[in-house]
Short mmCIF file of C-alpha atoms in Angstrom, two decimals:
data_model
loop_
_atom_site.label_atom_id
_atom_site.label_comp_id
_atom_site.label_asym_id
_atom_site.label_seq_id
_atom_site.Cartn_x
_atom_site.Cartn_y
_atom_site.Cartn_z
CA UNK A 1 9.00 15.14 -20.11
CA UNK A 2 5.67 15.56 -18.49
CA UNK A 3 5.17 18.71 -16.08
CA UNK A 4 2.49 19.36 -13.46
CA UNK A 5 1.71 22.88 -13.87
CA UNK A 6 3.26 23.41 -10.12
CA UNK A 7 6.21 25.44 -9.45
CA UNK A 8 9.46 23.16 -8.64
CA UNK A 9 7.40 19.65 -9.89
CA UNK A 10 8.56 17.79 -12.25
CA UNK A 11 8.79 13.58 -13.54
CA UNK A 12 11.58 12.53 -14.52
CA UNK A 13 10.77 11.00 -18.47
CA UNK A 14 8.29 8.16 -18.81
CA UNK A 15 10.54 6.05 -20.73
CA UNK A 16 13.99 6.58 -20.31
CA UNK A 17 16.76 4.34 -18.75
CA UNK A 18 18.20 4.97 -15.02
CA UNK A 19 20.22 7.90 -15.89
CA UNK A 20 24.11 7.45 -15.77
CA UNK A 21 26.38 9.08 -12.99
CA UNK A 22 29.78 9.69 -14.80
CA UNK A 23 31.75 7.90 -17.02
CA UNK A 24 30.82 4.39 -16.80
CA UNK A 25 28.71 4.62 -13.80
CA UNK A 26 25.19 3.79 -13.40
CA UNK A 27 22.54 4.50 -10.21
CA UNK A 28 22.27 1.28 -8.46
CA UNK A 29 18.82 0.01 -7.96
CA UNK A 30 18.00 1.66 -4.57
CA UNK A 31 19.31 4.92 -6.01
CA UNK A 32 16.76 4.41 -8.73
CA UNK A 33 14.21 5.21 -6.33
CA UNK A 34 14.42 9.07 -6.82
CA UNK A 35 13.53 8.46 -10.05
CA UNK A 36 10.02 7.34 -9.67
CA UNK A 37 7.09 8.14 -7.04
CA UNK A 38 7.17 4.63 -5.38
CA UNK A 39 9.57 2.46 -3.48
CA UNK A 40 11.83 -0.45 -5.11
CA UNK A 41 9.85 -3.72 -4.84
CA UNK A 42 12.22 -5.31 -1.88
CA UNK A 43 11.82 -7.73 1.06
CA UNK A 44 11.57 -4.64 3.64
CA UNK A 45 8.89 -3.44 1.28
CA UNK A 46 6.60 -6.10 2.10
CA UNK A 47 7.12 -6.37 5.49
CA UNK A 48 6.50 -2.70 5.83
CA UNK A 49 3.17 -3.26 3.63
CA UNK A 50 2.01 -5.85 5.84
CA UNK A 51 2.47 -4.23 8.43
CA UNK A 52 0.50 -1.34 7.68
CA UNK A 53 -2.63 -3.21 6.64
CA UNK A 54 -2.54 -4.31 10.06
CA UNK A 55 -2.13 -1.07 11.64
CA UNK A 56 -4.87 0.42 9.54
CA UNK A 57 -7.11 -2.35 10.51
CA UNK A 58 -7.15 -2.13 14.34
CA UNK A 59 -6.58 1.75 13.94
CA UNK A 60 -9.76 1.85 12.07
CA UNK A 61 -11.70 -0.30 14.46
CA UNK A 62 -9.93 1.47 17.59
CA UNK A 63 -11.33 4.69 16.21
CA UNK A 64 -14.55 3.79 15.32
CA UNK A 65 -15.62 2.45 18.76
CA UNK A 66 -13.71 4.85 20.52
CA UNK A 67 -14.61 8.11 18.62
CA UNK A 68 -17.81 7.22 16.99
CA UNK A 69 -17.90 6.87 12.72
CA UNK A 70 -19.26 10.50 12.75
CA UNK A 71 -16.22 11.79 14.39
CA UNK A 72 -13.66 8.33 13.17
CA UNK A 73 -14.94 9.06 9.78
CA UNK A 74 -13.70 12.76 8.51
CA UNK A 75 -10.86 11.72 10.74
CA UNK A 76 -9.76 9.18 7.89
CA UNK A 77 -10.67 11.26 5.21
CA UNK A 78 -8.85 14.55 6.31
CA UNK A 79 -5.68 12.54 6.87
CA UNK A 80 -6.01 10.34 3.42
CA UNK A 81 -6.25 13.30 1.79
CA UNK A 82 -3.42 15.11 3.15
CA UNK A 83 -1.23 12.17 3.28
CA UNK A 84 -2.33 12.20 -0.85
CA UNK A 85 -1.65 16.02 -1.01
CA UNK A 86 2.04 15.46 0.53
CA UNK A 87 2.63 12.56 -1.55
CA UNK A 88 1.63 14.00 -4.72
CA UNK A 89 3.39 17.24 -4.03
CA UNK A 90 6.83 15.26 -3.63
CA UNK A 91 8.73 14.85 -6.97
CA UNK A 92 10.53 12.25 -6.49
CA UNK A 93 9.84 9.06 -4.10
CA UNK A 94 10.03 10.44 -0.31
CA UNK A 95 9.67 7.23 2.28
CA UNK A 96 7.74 9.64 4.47
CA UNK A 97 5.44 10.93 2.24
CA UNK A 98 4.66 7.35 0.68
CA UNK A 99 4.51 5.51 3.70
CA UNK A 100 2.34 7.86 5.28
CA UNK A 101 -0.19 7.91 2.36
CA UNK A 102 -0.02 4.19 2.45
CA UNK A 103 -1.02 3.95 6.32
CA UNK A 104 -4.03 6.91 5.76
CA UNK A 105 -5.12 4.63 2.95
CA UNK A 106 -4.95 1.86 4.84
CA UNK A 107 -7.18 3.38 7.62
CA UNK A 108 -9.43 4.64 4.88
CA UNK A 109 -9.84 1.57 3.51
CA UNK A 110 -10.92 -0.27 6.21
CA UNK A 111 -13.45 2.44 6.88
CA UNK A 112 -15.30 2.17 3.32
CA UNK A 113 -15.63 -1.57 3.28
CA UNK A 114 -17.18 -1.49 6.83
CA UNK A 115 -19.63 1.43 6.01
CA UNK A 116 -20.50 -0.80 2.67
CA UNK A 117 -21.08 -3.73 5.63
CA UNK A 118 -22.88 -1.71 8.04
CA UNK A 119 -25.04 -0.44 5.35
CA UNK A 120 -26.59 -4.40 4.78
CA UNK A 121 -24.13 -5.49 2.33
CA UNK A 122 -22.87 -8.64 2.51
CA UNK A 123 -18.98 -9.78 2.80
CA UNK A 124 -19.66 -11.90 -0.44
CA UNK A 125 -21.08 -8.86 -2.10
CA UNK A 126 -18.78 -6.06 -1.13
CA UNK A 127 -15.76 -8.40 -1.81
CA UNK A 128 -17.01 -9.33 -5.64
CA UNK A 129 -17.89 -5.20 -5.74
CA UNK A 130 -14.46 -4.32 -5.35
CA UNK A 131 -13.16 -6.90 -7.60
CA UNK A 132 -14.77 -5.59 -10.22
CA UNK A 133 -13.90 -1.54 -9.21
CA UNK A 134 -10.18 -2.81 -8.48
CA UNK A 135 -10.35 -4.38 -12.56
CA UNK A 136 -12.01 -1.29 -14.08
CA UNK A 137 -9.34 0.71 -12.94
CA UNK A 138 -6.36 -1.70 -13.86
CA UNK A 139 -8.50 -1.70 -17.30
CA UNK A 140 -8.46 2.05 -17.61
CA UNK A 141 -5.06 2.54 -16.30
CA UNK A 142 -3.72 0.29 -18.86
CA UNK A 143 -5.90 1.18 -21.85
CA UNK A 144 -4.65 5.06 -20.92
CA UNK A 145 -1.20 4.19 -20.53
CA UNK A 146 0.03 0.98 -21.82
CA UNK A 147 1.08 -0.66 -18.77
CA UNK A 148 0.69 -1.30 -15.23
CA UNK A 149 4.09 -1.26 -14.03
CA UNK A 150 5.14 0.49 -10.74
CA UNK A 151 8.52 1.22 -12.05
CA UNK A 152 6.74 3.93 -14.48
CA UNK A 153 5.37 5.85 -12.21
CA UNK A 154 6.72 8.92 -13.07
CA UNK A 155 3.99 11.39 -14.37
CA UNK A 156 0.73 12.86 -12.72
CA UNK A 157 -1.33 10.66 -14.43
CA UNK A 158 -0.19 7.11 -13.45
CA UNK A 159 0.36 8.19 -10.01
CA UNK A 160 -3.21 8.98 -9.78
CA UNK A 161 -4.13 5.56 -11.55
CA UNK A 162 -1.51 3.98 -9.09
CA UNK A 163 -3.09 5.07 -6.12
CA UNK A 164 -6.50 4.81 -6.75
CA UNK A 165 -5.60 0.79 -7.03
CA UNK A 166 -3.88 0.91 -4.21
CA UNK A 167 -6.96 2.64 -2.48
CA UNK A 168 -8.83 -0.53 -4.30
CA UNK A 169 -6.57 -3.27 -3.01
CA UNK A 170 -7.24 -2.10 0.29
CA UNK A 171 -11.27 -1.85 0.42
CA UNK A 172 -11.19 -5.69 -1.63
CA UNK A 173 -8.93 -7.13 0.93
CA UNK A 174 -10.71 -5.72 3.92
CA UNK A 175 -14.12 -7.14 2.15
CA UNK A 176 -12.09 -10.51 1.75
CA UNK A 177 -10.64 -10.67 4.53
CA UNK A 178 -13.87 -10.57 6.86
CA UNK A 179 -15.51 -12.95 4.29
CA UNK A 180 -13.32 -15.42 5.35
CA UNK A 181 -13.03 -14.68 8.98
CA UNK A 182 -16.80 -14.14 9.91
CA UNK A 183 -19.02 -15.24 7.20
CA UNK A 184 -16.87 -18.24 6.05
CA UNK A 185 -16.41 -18.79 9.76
CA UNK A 186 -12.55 -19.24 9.55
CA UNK A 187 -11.67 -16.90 12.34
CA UNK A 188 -9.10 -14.89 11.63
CA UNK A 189 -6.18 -16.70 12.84
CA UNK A 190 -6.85 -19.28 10.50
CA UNK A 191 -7.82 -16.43 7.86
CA UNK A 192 -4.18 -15.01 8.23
CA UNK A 193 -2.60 -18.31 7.73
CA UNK A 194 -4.87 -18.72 4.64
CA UNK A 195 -3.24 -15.89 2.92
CA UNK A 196 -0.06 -16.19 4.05
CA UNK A 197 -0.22 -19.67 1.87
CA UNK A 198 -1.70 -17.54 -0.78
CA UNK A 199 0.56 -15.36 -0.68
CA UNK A 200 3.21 -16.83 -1.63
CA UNK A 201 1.49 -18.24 -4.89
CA UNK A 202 2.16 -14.88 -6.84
CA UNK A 203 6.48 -15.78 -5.65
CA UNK A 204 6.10 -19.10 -6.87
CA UNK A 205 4.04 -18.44 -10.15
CA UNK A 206 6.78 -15.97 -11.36
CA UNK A 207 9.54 -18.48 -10.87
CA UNK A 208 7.26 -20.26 -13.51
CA UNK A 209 7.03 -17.62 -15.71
CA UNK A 210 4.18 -15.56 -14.60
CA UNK A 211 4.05 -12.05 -15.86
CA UNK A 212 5.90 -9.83 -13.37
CA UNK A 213 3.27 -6.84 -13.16
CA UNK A 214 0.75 -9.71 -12.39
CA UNK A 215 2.99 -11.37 -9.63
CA UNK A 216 2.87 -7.95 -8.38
CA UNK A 217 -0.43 -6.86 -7.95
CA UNK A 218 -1.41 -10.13 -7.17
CA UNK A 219 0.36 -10.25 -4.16
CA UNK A 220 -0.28 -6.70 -2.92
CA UNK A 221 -3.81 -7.83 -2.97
CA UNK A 222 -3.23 -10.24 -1.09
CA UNK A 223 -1.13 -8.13 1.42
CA UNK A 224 -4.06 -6.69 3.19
CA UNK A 225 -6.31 -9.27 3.90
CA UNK A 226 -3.12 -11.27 5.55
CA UNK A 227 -1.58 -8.60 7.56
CA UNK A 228 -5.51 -7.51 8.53
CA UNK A 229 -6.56 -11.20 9.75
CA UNK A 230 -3.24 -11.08 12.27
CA UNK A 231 -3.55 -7.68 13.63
CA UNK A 232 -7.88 -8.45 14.51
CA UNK A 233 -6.67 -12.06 15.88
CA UNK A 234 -4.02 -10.02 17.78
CA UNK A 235 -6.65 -7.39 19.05
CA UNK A 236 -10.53 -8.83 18.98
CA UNK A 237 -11.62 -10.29 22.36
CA UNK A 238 -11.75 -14.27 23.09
CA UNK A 239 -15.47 -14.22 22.32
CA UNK A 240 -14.55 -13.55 18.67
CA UNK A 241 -11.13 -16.24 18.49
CA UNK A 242 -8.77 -13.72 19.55
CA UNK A 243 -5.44 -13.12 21.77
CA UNK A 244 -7.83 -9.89 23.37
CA UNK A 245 -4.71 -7.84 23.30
CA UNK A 246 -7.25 -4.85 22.55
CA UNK A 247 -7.36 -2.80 19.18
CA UNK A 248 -5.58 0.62 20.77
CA UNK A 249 -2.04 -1.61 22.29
CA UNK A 250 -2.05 -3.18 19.04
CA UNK A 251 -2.48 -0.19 16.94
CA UNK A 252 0.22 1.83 18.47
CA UNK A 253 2.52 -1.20 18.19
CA UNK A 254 1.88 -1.75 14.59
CA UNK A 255 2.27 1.96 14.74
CA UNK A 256 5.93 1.81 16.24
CA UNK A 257 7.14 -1.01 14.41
CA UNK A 258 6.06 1.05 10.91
CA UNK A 259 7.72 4.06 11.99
CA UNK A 260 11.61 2.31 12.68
CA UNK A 261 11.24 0.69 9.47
CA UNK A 262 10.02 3.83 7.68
CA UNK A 263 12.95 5.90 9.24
CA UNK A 264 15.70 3.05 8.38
CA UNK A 265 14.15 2.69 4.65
CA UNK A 266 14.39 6.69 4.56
CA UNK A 267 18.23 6.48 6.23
CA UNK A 268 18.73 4.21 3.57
CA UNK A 269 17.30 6.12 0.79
CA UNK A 270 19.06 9.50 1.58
CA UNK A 271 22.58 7.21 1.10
CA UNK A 272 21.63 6.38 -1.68
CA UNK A 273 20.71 9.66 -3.13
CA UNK A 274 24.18 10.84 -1.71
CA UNK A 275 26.67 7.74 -3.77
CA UNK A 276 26.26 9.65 -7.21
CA UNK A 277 28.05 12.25 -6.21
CA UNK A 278 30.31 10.37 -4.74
CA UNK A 279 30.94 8.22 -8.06
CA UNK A 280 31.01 11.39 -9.69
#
């Protein structure tokens, strides 16, 4: 078993089995959860992913014309990092903790591939840029550890490897997202329905036998370019192809719509936690 150093934090072990809960009893898969750092792979989980590419679009955007980047900018690295901080000090999965850290990365990551676009950098070359960052990483992570499965996220290492792809994912699919919408000149309605076709490619290439892990990342890529194309289409002016429902309304939507699904997922996970010792 792997500790941390830090009073009170502690992985469960790396490689063993959901633990049983009695005689003949075993944690259902929900109840898992506490088990490792990240959320069970379910339908709500990637609505509530979408969802938060969105909002960390149009938050991003909102902030940066509103604010400034000098002032939008430490903004979204103060709360990524403390978002990281409260995730990282968590030992088990905690929906608030994760979901937050996903949303500050979200915001974060909109803000590095723009700065990489402001700075004179093409869409085509940012997006291939982190491609290439997003493999070395997978590379690394599974050259260190031996696999790139979520489910094992249960030391201080692979969380870090976890969520510095996740931090990757979001930069590429920002990049990829504005390829398509501005220099490919889809617009991003069209942009969102684009990946909502391609993301459902990973679904249908594991019910043909594609590697689960692969399915996986493949379509959490894809998650952020989709969700992002919908929220700009939703908040960008008619000038640009949009519904000019303005970046702010949109954000704090997104924003309320995250926060009921975080708070049922978190209901959810707390009776979970509790049937154990029930079954006990």
């Amino acid at each position: 078993m792997e500790q941390t150093g830090q009073v009170g934090y502690e992985y469960g072990p790396v490689a063993a089995e959901t633990p049983d809960v009695g005689a003949g009893h075993r944690l259902p898969g929900a109840a898992a959860e506490a088990w490792s750092k990240v959320p069970e792979v379910t339908v709500l989980f990637w609505v509530t992913k979408i969802l938060t590419t969105g909002m960390g679009e149009t938050t991003s955007d909102f902030l940066g014309r509103s604010l400034g980047p000098v002032i939008a900018g430490p903004i979204g690295v103060i709360g990524l990092l403390l978002t990281l901080r409260w995730q990282f000090r968590t030992d088990r999965y905690s929906p608030w903790a994760y979901w937050s850290a996903i949303v500050m990365v979200s915001v974060f990551g909109t803000m590095a591939a723009d700065v990489v676009h402001l700075a004179g950098i093409p869409y085509a070359v940012s997006t291939v840029a982190f491609a290439l960052i997003l493999a070395g990483i997978l590379v690394a992570w599974y050259a260190s550890e031996g696999t790139l499965s979520i489910h094992s996220i249960r030391t201080r290492r692979r969380e870090k490897f976890y969520w510095a792809t996740v931090l990757a994912t979001f930069a590429l699919g920002t990049a990829t997202g504005d390829l398509t919408a501005t220099s490919l000149h889809l617009g991003y309605f069209s942009s969102g329905v684009l990946f909502t076709a391609l993301f459902a490619v990973p679904a249908l290439a594991r019910m043909m036998g594609l590697n689960a892990v692969a399915a996986f990342w493949w379509a959490y890529v894809l998650t952020r370019p989709l969700g992002a194309s919908f929220a700009d289409w939703m908040g960008v002016p008619h000038s640009r192809g949009g519904l000019a429902w303005g970046t702010g309304p949109v954000s704090l939507t997104l924003t309320v719509l995250i926060a009921a699904l975080v708070a049922f997922l978190a209901s959810r996970h707390r009776a979970a936690a509790a049937e154990p010792a029930e079954l006990a």
